[in-house]
Each structure stands twice: as structure tokens, then as C-alpha cells.
């Protein structure tokens, strides 16, 4: 069940939680991820949905959050990482199709693994609990079905 | 540059470091979890949620407001059909690709360039969601 042990997972999760908590204690903002797509599109699209006040107001700090995440992963890669720079072997069609569904779905659901899974659950939101159970179930079933048809 | 943006950048560094440390930035590790080959990933979301639970529910008992201003307000939202339909679609995409938004962004810091394609399609997906809203 745990071929790599649980240490990297638990420690990594706690570090993620410390980042989210630091931002909350300093600013009261919930450092969630998928809204970044919508707020960033507010620079490029005049559509009412993207020009909603909260999207325009949040686009600066959400971009900074994303840049911080890239910086943090880079620091890990240059210091503790046993593998250094790393490139996925997952097929490009899967990254593209999966990405399309991830972008559409997280925005329709108003949350992702971090919005519902971390900040929502930490807020004891039942809405987020149902969302987490739904995307976990869908992800598990999809990955198993793909394995059945030989896509691994 | 205002202090709020610096705060989210610094917090984001911890967020991205943790994502990379936990293996979430490697799509293969996420897919191994979803196929039940390695269940360790439960501890990522769990560990992060427990720490964040303390920040959201305990810290405000000792502080009137966030240090840089603003308000302490838990992330509570209304359950709608879209919450669940969106989560279902997200889950299918997650199972196909092993990508979620935060881990995809962070994995650029590992030099994981093919995920640029995944991120481009996430933006297209988010744009299509916006097209469904009138106006």
C-alpha cells in the first residue's frame, strides 16, 4: 500500500498546509489554486464572467501565488530532490484532454484539490466534502478504467 | 508591490515546495495513487488540511484579524448541481492525466515542460466555463 513509505507524503502535506496557513494568518485569503485560471483570463477577455469584480481584484495575488509555487518546486528540485529536473512520461494527449476537463470542471465546481480538498475541508464545509468525495471517486474510477483498457 | 502580494508569493513558495516534496508534481505518482498502487497521497491532502484547519479554526481565537489586515472567514460555499457536476468532470480529467491545477503549475519548477500543454488546456477549459455564463 505504501511502497515509498508515508514520510514524503505527510511531510509534504504539512509544508503545503504551512504555506496555506501563513497566507491565511497574514491576509485572511484562502490560497486556493484553480481560480488562478479565471482571474488570469480577466486580463485577456472582456466577457462579463471574467470581468467580475472579485476576479479583477484577485488576479494580482493569485498570479503571485502561482509564481511562488513554481519557485518553491524549483528550490526543491535544486536542493533536496533525489532526481533533479524531471519530465513526465504521460502521453501528451492525456495531458491535453485531462487538462481541458480539469480546467472546465474545477471552475464549474468552484474548487479543486486545494480549494475543496484543503481549504474547504479545513473550513468544515460539507459542500467541499461532497465535492472531494465526487472528484476522488471519479478520478479513481477513471484511472482504473484506463488501466483496464491498457492505458497506463 | 503591496505586502499582500509578497505574502502570497512567500506562502506559495512553501506550497510549491510541499507539492514537489510530496511527489504531487509527478503525474505518475498521482496516477499510481488513483490506481491504488500507492495510497500515500491521502496523507498529502490530509496533512495539509489538518494544519490549515488549525489556522482557520484556532488562530482566530487569539487574533482579532489577519496581521496585514482583512478578515478571517472560513471557506464555506453553497452546494449546487454545478459543484458536483464540476467535481465529476474534474475527477475524470485528474484520472486521465494525473494533473490538478496547483500541482501542474508547480511542476513547471521541476522542468516538467510537457505540462505546459496541460496548463494551456486548463485555461481553455476555464474559458469555456466562462462562455457558459451569459454576457
PDB file of C-alpha atoms in Angstrom, chain B residues 4 6 16 43 45 47 56 74 86 93 107 135:
ATOM      1  CA  UNK B   4      -0.341  41.100   0.431  1.00  0.00           C
ATOM      2  CA  UNK B   6       4.549  39.385  -1.211  1.00  0.00           C
ATOM      3  CA  UNK B  16       5.101  24.588  -4.218  1.00  0.00           C
ATOM      4  CA  UNK B  43      -1.544  11.947   3.641  1.00  0.00           C
ATOM      5  CA  UNK B  45      -4.307  16.339   1.380  1.00  0.00           C
ATOM      6  CA  UNK B  47      -1.696  16.645   6.384  1.00  0.00           C
ATOM      7  CA  UNK B  56      -8.703  28.684  10.169  1.00  0.00           C
ATOM      8  CA  UNK B  74     -13.809  30.191   6.657  1.00  0.00           C
ATOM      9  CA  UNK B  86     -17.825  20.160 -11.985  1.00  0.00           C
ATOM     10  CA  UNK B  93      -9.584  14.781 -16.082  1.00  0.00           C
ATOM     11  CA  UNK B 107       5.629  21.125 -11.708  1.00  0.00           C
ATOM     12  CA  UNK B 135     -22.759  38.186 -21.104  1.00  0.00           C
TER      13      UNK B 135
END
